[in-house]
PDB file of C-alpha atoms in Angstrom:
ATOM      1  CA  MET A  18       0.000   0.000   0.000  1.00  0.00           C
ATOM      2  CA  ILE A  19       2.878   2.325   0.741  1.00  0.00           C
ATOM      3  CA  LYS A  20       4.304   1.696  -2.719  1.00  0.00           C
ATOM      4  CA  ALA A  21       0.925   2.353  -4.308  1.00  0.00           C
ATOM      5  CA  ALA A  22       0.536   5.593  -2.374  1.00  0.00           C
ATOM      6  CA  LEU A  23       4.014   6.701  -3.415  1.00  0.00           C
ATOM      7  CA  ALA A  24       3.221   5.884  -7.034  1.00  0.00           C
ATOM      8  CA  VAL A  25       0.041   7.985  -6.871  1.00  0.00           C
ATOM      9  CA  LEU A  26       1.961  10.879  -5.331  1.00  0.00           C
ATOM     10  CA  ALA A  27       4.628  10.613  -7.998  1.00  0.00           C
ATOM     11  CA  VAL A  28       2.037  10.719 -10.782  1.00  0.00           C
ATOM     12  CA  ALA A  29       0.291  13.685  -9.137  1.00  0.00           C
ATOM     13  CA  ALA A  30       3.611  15.508  -8.816  1.00  0.00           C
ATOM     14  CA  VAL A  31       4.383  14.937 -12.498  1.00  0.00           C
ATOM     15  CA  LEU A  32       0.927  16.150 -13.536  1.00  0.00           C
ATOM     16  CA  LEU A  33       1.254  19.293 -11.410  1.00  0.00           C
ATOM     17  CA  ALA A  34       4.678  19.955 -12.880  1.00  0.00           C
ATOM     18  CA  LEU A  35       3.299  19.647 -16.406  1.00  0.00           C
ATOM     19  CA  VAL A  36       0.406  21.977 -15.609  1.00  0.00           C
ATOM     20  CA  TRP A  37       2.830  24.487 -14.101  1.00  0.00           C
ATOM     21  CA  ILE A  38       5.153  24.368 -17.114  1.00  0.00           C
ATOM     22  CA  PHE A  39       2.448  24.467 -19.785  1.00  0.00           C
ATOM     23  CA  GLN A  40      -0.137  26.598 -17.970  1.00  0.00           C
ATOM     24  CA  ARG A  41      -0.077  29.398 -20.516  1.00  0.00           C
ATOM     25  CA  ARG A  42      -1.233  26.934 -23.158  1.00  0.00           C
ATOM     26  CA  LEU A  43      -4.288  26.341 -20.983  1.00  0.00           C
ATOM     27  CA  ILE A  44      -4.902  30.031 -20.310  1.00  0.00           C
ATOM     28  CA  TYR A  45      -4.323  31.524 -23.761  1.00  0.00           C
ATOM     29  CA  LEU A  46      -6.133  29.979 -26.719  1.00  0.00           C
ATOM     30  CA  PRO A  47      -5.270  32.287 -29.613  1.00  0.00           C
ATOM     31  CA  ASP A  48      -6.306  31.872 -33.201  1.00  0.00           C
ATOM     32  CA  PRO A  49      -2.923  32.798 -34.686  1.00  0.00           C
ATOM     33  CA  ALA A  50      -4.138  32.971 -38.300  1.00  0.00           C
ATOM     34  CA  PRO A  51      -3.970  36.439 -39.893  1.00  0.00           C
ATOM     35  CA  PRO A  52      -7.543  37.698 -40.385  1.00  0.00           C
ATOM     36  CA  PRO A  53      -8.726  39.011 -43.758  1.00  0.00           C
ATOM     37  CA  ALA A  54      -8.275  42.667 -44.619  1.00  0.00           C
ATOM     38  CA  ALA A  55     -10.410  44.852 -42.357  1.00  0.00           C
ATOM     39  CA  GLY A  56     -12.503  46.283 -45.185  1.00  0.00           C
ATOM     40  CA  ALA A  57     -13.438  42.804 -46.403  1.00  0.00           C
ATOM     41  CA  VAL A  58     -15.181  42.118 -43.093  1.00  0.00           C
ATOM     42  CA  LEU A  59     -16.229  45.573 -41.900  1.00  0.00           C
ATOM     43  CA  PRO A  60     -17.003  48.056 -44.669  1.00  0.00           C
ATOM     44  CA  GLY A  61     -15.110  51.261 -44.023  1.00  0.00           C
ATOM     45  CA  ALA A  62     -12.644  49.701 -41.614  1.00  0.00           C
ATOM     46  CA  ARG A  63      -8.900  49.793 -42.182  1.00  0.00           C
ATOM     47  CA  ASP A  64      -5.937  47.763 -41.056  1.00  0.00           C
ATOM     48  CA  VAL A  65      -3.690  49.583 -38.597  1.00  0.00           C
ATOM     49  CA  ALA A  66      -0.546  48.689 -36.689  1.00  0.00           C
ATOM     50  CA  PHE A  67       1.127  49.819 -33.485  1.00  0.00           C
ATOM     51  CA  THR A  68       4.401  49.032 -31.761  1.00  0.00           C
ATOM     52  CA  THR A  69       4.613  47.940 -28.147  1.00  0.00           C
ATOM     53  CA  SER A  70       7.153  49.137 -25.603  1.00  0.00           C
ATOM     54  CA  ASP A  71       9.091  45.892 -26.044  1.00  0.00           C
ATOM     55  CA  GLY A  72       9.286  46.302 -29.807  1.00  0.00           C
ATOM     56  CA  LEU A  73       6.486  44.115 -31.212  1.00  0.00           C
ATOM     57  CA  ARG A  74       4.565  45.411 -34.218  1.00  0.00           C
ATOM     58  CA  LEU A  75       0.939  44.363 -33.749  1.00  0.00           C
ATOM     59  CA  THR A  76      -2.011  44.684 -36.099  1.00  0.00           C
ATOM     60  CA  ALA A  77      -5.617  45.723 -35.472  1.00  0.00           C
ATOM     61  CA  TRP A  78      -8.786  46.870 -37.219  1.00  0.00           C
ATOM     62  CA  HIS A  79      -9.957  50.474 -36.928  1.00  0.00           C
ATOM     63  CA  LEU A  80     -13.523  51.380 -37.842  1.00  0.00           C
ATOM     64  CA  THR A  81     -14.051  55.157 -37.981  1.00  0.00           C
ATOM     65  CA  GLY A  82     -16.663  57.679 -39.028  1.00  0.00           C
ATOM     66  CA  GLY A  83     -19.279  56.576 -36.526  1.00  0.00           C
ATOM     67  CA  GLY A  84     -20.590  60.072 -35.845  1.00  0.00           C
ATOM     68  CA  ARG A  85     -20.406  60.196 -32.050  1.00  0.00           C
ATOM     69  CA  GLY A  86     -16.702  61.011 -31.983  1.00  0.00           C
ATOM     70  CA  VAL A  87     -16.236  58.282 -29.349  1.00  0.00           C
ATOM     71  CA  THR A  88     -14.005  55.247 -29.834  1.00  0.00           C
ATOM     72  CA  VAL A  89     -14.608  51.886 -28.198  1.00  0.00           C
ATOM     73  CA  LEU A  90     -11.276  50.140 -27.628  1.00  0.00           C
ATOM     74  CA  VAL A  91     -12.056  46.404 -27.579  1.00  0.00           C
ATOM     75  CA  ALA A  92      -9.741  44.004 -25.740  1.00  0.00           C
ATOM     76  CA  GLY A  93     -10.845  40.444 -26.425  1.00  0.00           C
ATOM     77  CA  GLY A  94     -10.875  37.385 -24.228  1.00  0.00           C
ATOM     78  CA  ASN A  95      -8.366  34.577 -24.152  1.00  0.00           C
ATOM     79  CA  ALA A  96      -9.507  32.850 -27.356  1.00  0.00           C
ATOM     80  CA  GLY A  97      -9.877  33.603 -31.062  1.00  0.00           C
ATOM     81  CA  ASN A  98      -8.800  36.865 -32.678  1.00  0.00           C
ATOM     82  CA  ARG A  99     -10.351  40.103 -33.897  1.00  0.00           C
ATOM     83  CA  LEU A 100     -12.232  38.395 -36.717  1.00  0.00           C
ATOM     84  CA  HIS A 101     -14.479  36.793 -34.101  1.00  0.00           C
ATOM     85  CA  ARG A 102     -15.350  40.262 -32.706  1.00  0.00           C
ATOM     86  CA  GLY A 103     -16.469  41.642 -36.073  1.00  0.00           C
ATOM     87  CA  PRO A 104     -20.192  41.432 -35.173  1.00  0.00           C
ATOM     88  CA  LEU A 105     -19.510  43.476 -32.023  1.00  0.00           C
ATOM     89  CA  ALA A 106     -17.769  46.179 -34.058  1.00  0.00           C
ATOM     90  CA  SER A 107     -20.649  46.268 -36.544  1.00  0.00           C
ATOM     91  CA  ALA A 108     -23.220  46.641 -33.765  1.00  0.00           C
ATOM     92  CA  LEU A 109     -21.251  49.442 -32.112  1.00  0.00           C
ATOM     93  CA  ARG A 110     -20.814  51.237 -35.432  1.00  0.00           C
ATOM     94  CA  ARG A 111     -24.577  51.190 -35.965  1.00  0.00           C
ATOM     95  CA  GLU A 112     -24.842  53.096 -32.683  1.00  0.00           C
ATOM     96  CA  GLY A 113     -22.410  55.748 -33.936  1.00  0.00           C
ATOM     97  CA  PHE A 114     -19.177  54.580 -32.304  1.00  0.00           C
ATOM     98  CA  ASP A 115     -15.735  54.284 -33.804  1.00  0.00           C
ATOM     99  CA  VAL A 116     -14.157  50.949 -32.886  1.00  0.00           C
ATOM    100  CA  LEU A 117     -10.588  49.749 -32.464  1.00  0.00           C
ATOM    101  CA  LEU A 118     -10.434  45.933 -32.442  1.00  0.00           C
ATOM    102  CA  MET A 119      -6.985  45.151 -31.092  1.00  0.00           C
ATOM    103  CA  ASP A 120      -5.294  41.763 -31.138  1.00  0.00           C
ATOM    104  CA  TYR A 121      -2.745  40.720 -28.544  1.00  0.00           C
ATOM    105  CA  ARG A 122       0.698  39.310 -29.212  1.00  0.00           C
ATOM    106  CA  GLY A 123       0.363  35.778 -30.581  1.00  0.00           C
ATOM    107  CA  TYR A 124      -3.187  36.439 -31.811  1.00  0.00           C
ATOM    108  CA  GLY A 125      -4.405  37.199 -35.327  1.00  0.00           C
ATOM    109  CA  GLY A 126      -1.052  36.900 -37.081  1.00  0.00           C
ATOM    110  CA  ASN A 127       0.788  38.983 -34.492  1.00  0.00           C
ATOM    111  CA  PRO A 128       4.265  38.015 -33.279  1.00  0.00           C
ATOM    112  CA  GLY A 129       5.139  37.128 -29.703  1.00  0.00           C
ATOM    113  CA  SER A 130       3.687  34.964 -26.958  1.00  0.00           C
ATOM    114  CA  PRO A 131       0.938  36.120 -24.578  1.00  0.00           C
ATOM    115  CA  SER A 132       1.492  36.834 -20.893  1.00  0.00           C
ATOM    116  CA  GLU A 133      -0.100  39.160 -18.352  1.00  0.00           C
ATOM    117  CA  GLU A 134       2.621  41.775 -18.702  1.00  0.00           C
ATOM    118  CA  GLY A 135       2.641  41.412 -22.483  1.00  0.00           C
ATOM    119  CA  LEU A 136      -1.116  41.909 -22.894  1.00  0.00           C
ATOM    120  CA  LEU A 137      -0.982  45.110 -20.867  1.00  0.00           C
ATOM    121  CA  ARG A 138       1.874  46.371 -23.034  1.00  0.00           C
ATOM    122  CA  ASP A 139      -0.286  45.615 -26.076  1.00  0.00           C
ATOM    123  CA  ALA A 140      -3.266  47.514 -24.668  1.00  0.00           C
ATOM    124  CA  ARG A 141      -1.115  50.533 -23.835  1.00  0.00           C
ATOM    125  CA  ALA A 142       0.169  50.663 -27.389  1.00  0.00           C
ATOM    126  CA  ALA A 143      -3.332  50.292 -28.849  1.00  0.00           C
ATOM    127  CA  ARG A 144      -4.602  53.072 -26.573  1.00  0.00           C
ATOM    128  CA  ALA A 145      -2.008  55.436 -28.019  1.00  0.00           C
ATOM    129  CA  LEU A 146      -3.741  55.160 -31.411  1.00  0.00           C
ATOM    130  CA  VAL A 147      -7.008  56.565 -30.078  1.00  0.00           C
ATOM    131  CA  LYS A 148      -7.618  60.301 -30.075  1.00  0.00           C
ATOM    132  CA  GLY A 149     -10.559  61.883 -28.294  1.00  0.00           C
ATOM    133  CA  PRO A 150     -13.115  60.293 -25.964  1.00  0.00           C
ATOM    134  CA  VAL A 151     -12.676  56.566 -25.436  1.00  0.00           C
ATOM    135  CA  ILE A 152     -14.550  53.697 -23.804  1.00  0.00           C
ATOM    136  CA  TYR A 153     -12.539  50.654 -22.827  1.00  0.00           C
ATOM    137  CA  PHE A 154     -14.372  47.378 -23.501  1.00  0.00           C
ATOM    138  CA  GLY A 155     -12.866  44.232 -22.003  1.00  0.00           C
ATOM    139  CA  GLU A 156     -14.211  40.757 -22.686  1.00  0.00           C
ATOM    140  CA  SER A 157     -13.576  38.167 -19.943  1.00  0.00           C
ATOM    141  CA  LEU A 158      -9.763  38.042 -19.671  1.00  0.00           C
ATOM    142  CA  GLY A 159      -9.734  41.351 -21.524  1.00  0.00           C
ATOM    143  CA  ALA A 160     -11.676  42.885 -18.638  1.00  0.00           C
ATOM    144  CA  ALA A 161      -8.567  42.436 -16.511  1.00  0.00           C
ATOM    145  CA  VAL A 162      -6.422  44.003 -19.237  1.00  0.00           C
ATOM    146  CA  VAL A 163      -8.554  47.141 -19.618  1.00  0.00           C
ATOM    147  CA  THR A 164      -9.010  47.499 -15.853  1.00  0.00           C
ATOM    148  CA  ALA A 165      -5.235  47.534 -15.418  1.00  0.00           C
ATOM    149  CA  LEU A 166      -5.005  50.063 -18.254  1.00  0.00           C
ATOM    150  CA  ALA A 167      -7.711  52.200 -16.626  1.00  0.00           C
ATOM    151  CA  THR A 168      -5.690  52.487 -13.422  1.00  0.00           C
ATOM    152  CA  GLU A 169      -2.881  54.074 -15.466  1.00  0.00           C
ATOM    153  CA  ASP A 170      -4.827  55.942 -18.143  1.00  0.00           C
ATOM    154  CA  PRO A 171      -8.490  56.385 -17.160  1.00  0.00           C
ATOM    155  CA  PRO A 172     -10.978  56.249 -20.049  1.00  0.00           C
ATOM    156  CA  ASP A 173     -14.233  58.161 -20.276  1.00  0.00           C
ATOM    157  CA  ALA A 174     -16.046  54.933 -19.364  1.00  0.00           C
ATOM    158  CA  LEU A 175     -15.381  51.257 -18.853  1.00  0.00           C
ATOM    159  CA  VAL A 176     -17.339  48.168 -19.971  1.00  0.00           C
ATOM    160  CA  LEU A 177     -16.434  44.826 -18.418  1.00  0.00           C
ATOM    161  CA  ARG A 178     -18.060  41.839 -20.102  1.00  0.00           C
ATOM    162  CA  SER A 179     -18.102  38.601 -18.054  1.00  0.00           C
ATOM    163  CA  PRO A 180     -15.297  39.693 -15.717  1.00  0.00           C
ATOM    164  CA  PHE A 181     -13.814  37.474 -13.020  1.00  0.00           C
ATOM    165  CA  THR A 182     -12.507  38.855  -9.732  1.00  0.00           C
ATOM    166  CA  ASP A 183      -9.079  37.477 -10.637  1.00  0.00           C
ATOM    167  CA  LEU A 184      -7.830  34.634 -12.786  1.00  0.00           C
ATOM    168  CA  ALA A 185      -7.270  32.333  -9.812  1.00  0.00           C
ATOM    169  CA  ALA A 186     -10.956  32.538  -8.870  1.00  0.00           C
ATOM    170  CA  ALA A 187     -12.006  31.567 -12.383  1.00  0.00           C
ATOM    171  CA  GLY A 188      -9.372  28.846 -12.415  1.00  0.00           C
ATOM    172  CA  ARG A 189     -10.578  27.337  -9.155  1.00  0.00           C
ATOM    173  CA  HIS A 190     -14.085  27.147 -10.611  1.00  0.00           C
ATOM    174  CA  ASN A 191     -12.925  25.388 -13.781  1.00  0.00           C
ATOM    175  CA  TYR A 192     -10.180  23.238 -12.234  1.00  0.00           C
ATOM    176  CA  PRO A 193     -11.329  22.533  -8.658  1.00  0.00           C
ATOM    177  CA  PHE A 194      -8.916  19.611  -8.377  1.00  0.00           C
ATOM    178  CA  LEU A 195      -5.825  21.810  -8.861  1.00  0.00           C
ATOM    179  CA  PRO A 196      -4.102  24.247  -6.440  1.00  0.00           C
ATOM    180  CA  VAL A 197      -4.612  27.017  -8.986  1.00  0.00           C
ATOM    181  CA  GLY A 198      -3.605  29.863  -6.695  1.00  0.00           C
ATOM    182  CA  LEU A 199      -0.204  28.286  -6.093  1.00  0.00           C
ATOM    183  CA  LEU A 200       0.470  27.437  -9.726  1.00  0.00           C
ATOM    184  CA  LEU A 201      -0.432  30.621 -11.583  1.00  0.00           C
ATOM    185  CA  TRP A 202       2.210  32.890 -13.069  1.00  0.00           C
ATOM    186  CA  ASP A 203      -0.333  35.368 -14.463  1.00  0.00           C
ATOM    187  CA  ARG A 204      -2.813  36.750 -11.930  1.00  0.00           C
ATOM    188  CA  PHE A 205      -5.048  39.189 -13.881  1.00  0.00           C
ATOM    189  CA  PRO A 206      -6.832  40.903 -10.963  1.00  0.00           C
ATOM    190  CA  VAL A 207     -10.008  42.853 -11.709  1.00  0.00           C
ATOM    191  CA  ALA A 208     -11.907  43.528  -8.477  1.00  0.00           C
ATOM    192  CA  ALA A 209      -8.921  44.902  -6.534  1.00  0.00           C
ATOM    193  CA  PRO A 210      -7.702  47.435  -9.127  1.00  0.00           C
ATOM    194  CA  LEU A 211     -11.264  48.417 -10.056  1.00  0.00           C
ATOM    195  CA  ALA A 212     -11.643  49.756  -6.526  1.00  0.00           C
ATOM    196  CA  SER A 213      -9.392  52.668  -7.572  1.00  0.00           C
ATOM    197  CA  VAL A 214     -11.085  53.348 -10.944  1.00  0.00           C
ATOM    198  CA  ARG A 215     -13.691  56.086 -10.628  1.00  0.00           C
ATOM    199  CA  VAL A 216     -15.024  56.317 -14.181  1.00  0.00           C
ATOM    200  CA  PRO A 217     -18.577  55.211 -15.063  1.00  0.00           C
ATOM    201  CA  THR A 218     -18.530  51.441 -15.424  1.00  0.00           C
ATOM    202  CA  ALA A 219     -20.890  48.799 -16.778  1.00  0.00           C
ATOM    203  CA  VAL A 220     -20.523  45.144 -15.800  1.00  0.00           C
ATOM    204  CA  VAL A 221     -22.376  42.808 -18.174  1.00  0.00           C
ATOM    205  CA  TYR A 222     -22.601  39.061 -17.651  1.00  0.00           C
ATOM    206  CA  GLY A 223     -24.779  36.037 -18.337  1.00  0.00           C
ATOM    207  CA  SER A 224     -26.891  34.347 -15.695  1.00  0.00           C
ATOM    208  CA  ARG A 225     -25.877  30.897 -17.022  1.00  0.00           C
ATOM    209  CA  ASP A 226     -22.181  31.468 -17.494  1.00  0.00           C
ATOM    210  CA  THR A 227     -20.409  28.222 -16.598  1.00  0.00           C
ATOM    211  CA  ILE A 228     -16.889  29.527 -17.331  1.00  0.00           C
ATOM    212  CA  VAL A 229     -16.977  32.756 -15.313  1.00  0.00           C
ATOM    213  CA  PRO A 230     -19.819  32.349 -12.809  1.00  0.00           C
ATOM    214  CA  ALA A 231     -22.202  35.271 -12.470  1.00  0.00           C
ATOM    215  CA  ALA A 232     -21.284  35.543  -8.793  1.00  0.00           C
ATOM    216  CA  LEU A 233     -17.730  36.553  -9.710  1.00  0.00           C
ATOM    217  CA  SER A 234     -18.986  39.273 -12.055  1.00  0.00           C
ATOM    218  CA  ARG A 235     -21.364  40.563  -9.383  1.00  0.00           C
ATOM    219  CA  THR A 236     -18.435  40.847  -6.968  1.00  0.00           C
ATOM    220  CA  VAL A 237     -16.547  42.838  -9.594  1.00  0.00           C
ATOM    221  CA  ALA A 238     -19.487  45.221  -9.960  1.00  0.00           C
ATOM    222  CA  ALA A 239     -19.647  45.688  -6.196  1.00  0.00           C
ATOM    223  CA  SER A 240     -15.969  46.632  -6.101  1.00  0.00           C
ATOM    224  CA  ALA A 241     -16.202  49.545  -8.561  1.00  0.00           C
ATOM    225  CA  ALA A 242     -15.212  52.900  -7.112  1.00  0.00           C
ATOM    226  CA  GLY A 243     -17.199  54.944  -9.624  1.00  0.00           C
ATOM    227  CA  PRO A 244     -20.838  54.818 -10.690  1.00  0.00           C
ATOM    228  CA  VAL A 245     -21.623  51.301 -11.861  1.00  0.00           C
ATOM    229  CA  THR A 246     -24.377  49.692 -13.917  1.00  0.00           C
ATOM    230  CA  GLU A 247     -24.843  45.950 -13.511  1.00  0.00           C
ATOM    231  CA  VAL A 248     -26.498  44.126 -16.425  1.00  0.00           C
ATOM    232  CA  GLU A 249     -27.347  40.437 -16.054  1.00  0.00           C
ATOM    233  CA  VAL A 250     -28.347  38.879 -19.371  1.00  0.00           C
ATOM    234  CA  GLU A 251     -30.876  36.229 -18.449  1.00  0.00           C
ATOM    235  CA  GLY A 252     -30.112  32.755 -19.746  1.00  0.00           C
ATOM    236  CA  ALA A 253     -26.843  33.726 -21.455  1.00  0.00           C
ATOM    237  CA  GLY A 254     -23.709  31.598 -21.282  1.00  0.00           C
ATOM    238  CA  HIS A 255     -20.134  32.802 -21.605  1.00  0.00           C
ATOM    239  CA  ASN A 256     -19.849  32.323 -25.370  1.00  0.00           C
ATOM    240  CA  ASP A 257     -23.450  32.988 -26.357  1.00  0.00           C
ATOM    241  CA  ARG A 258     -24.230  35.503 -29.088  1.00  0.00           C
ATOM    242  CA  ALA A 259     -26.132  37.648 -26.581  1.00  0.00           C
ATOM    243  CA  LEU A 260     -22.812  38.490 -24.946  1.00  0.00           C
ATOM    244  CA  LEU A 261     -21.077  39.222 -28.242  1.00  0.00           C
ATOM    245  CA  ASP A 262     -23.388  41.775 -29.830  1.00  0.00           C
ATOM    246  CA  GLY A 263     -26.726  41.313 -28.098  1.00  0.00           C
ATOM    247  CA  PRO A 264     -29.034  44.284 -27.459  1.00  0.00           C
ATOM    248  CA  GLU A 265     -28.491  44.425 -23.698  1.00  0.00           C
ATOM    249  CA  LEU A 266     -24.727  44.493 -24.116  1.00  0.00           C
ATOM    250  CA  ILE A 267     -24.808  47.191 -26.784  1.00  0.00           C
ATOM    251  CA  ALA A 268     -27.298  49.245 -24.756  1.00  0.00           C
ATOM    252  CA  ALA A 269     -24.869  49.155 -21.823  1.00  0.00           C
ATOM    253  CA  VAL A 270     -22.168  50.705 -24.009  1.00  0.00           C
ATOM    254  CA  VAL A 271     -24.546  53.338 -25.357  1.00  0.00           C
ATOM    255  CA  SER A 272     -25.591  54.288 -21.838  1.00  0.00           C
ATOM    256  CA  LEU A 273     -21.991  55.212 -21.003  1.00  0.00           C
ATOM    257  CA  ALA A 274     -21.273  57.293 -24.093  1.00  0.00           C
ATOM    258  CA  PRO A 275     -20.177  60.870 -23.342  1.00  0.00           C
ATOM    259  CA  PRO A 276     -22.687  63.481 -24.558  1.00  0.00           C
ATOM    260  CA  GLN A 277     -22.322  64.354 -28.217  1.00  0.00           C
ATOM    261  CA  SER A 278     -20.974  67.813 -28.882  1.00  0.00           C
ATOM    262  CA  SER A 279     -23.276  70.145 -30.763  1.00  0.00           C
TER     263      SER A 279
END
């Protein structure tokens, strides 16, 4: 029995070591394929590029001419690339917004490998492209990215879609059999830094989200230092269309738009 117990411990130790070494492959699920030209997907959009502080040249789509004079800077979640957020950009454009769909390092044909520090560098560089009023929009993991950016460079408003309190909390929900808090290199806090962000904020989440439980998003909303609007989309799961470009999500962005100048 002692030998069997030792064998089980040895296997568990090996598995934990593998998870620790390859954890970023579990966290980041990029679609690395270069998307089509912006205008082929979003009429009027153009391909743009920016350079990060560590020297990576990253590409994005910029949709302008919306009429409001307000740009929504979209930081995606941990999967896919900007092509998958095209419907969101189209919906925002119909409401008069300009949209910058950024892609992180390692996503959408971009060089580099994703990490917490790297994604924030990417968001800083994308932010530098935007002139005038701006709303930061962060999807899931991207909510942590734009919240960190907001602590450094506050936007006019902030939209957090399906945010977790921090990555460890989401990890414990999805991998309850692992000591996630001890293993993680990348922490991605949201609730703690949001407590110092005083801009108008909307927190939008689905009531049936099995990846980031609604309870985590509610805790994020409760932590906001500024005025906050909490929008629970009834029946929506994490990857449902309602949380990509659904009416309740788009209405939450519209509600935060700065007044149009006359």
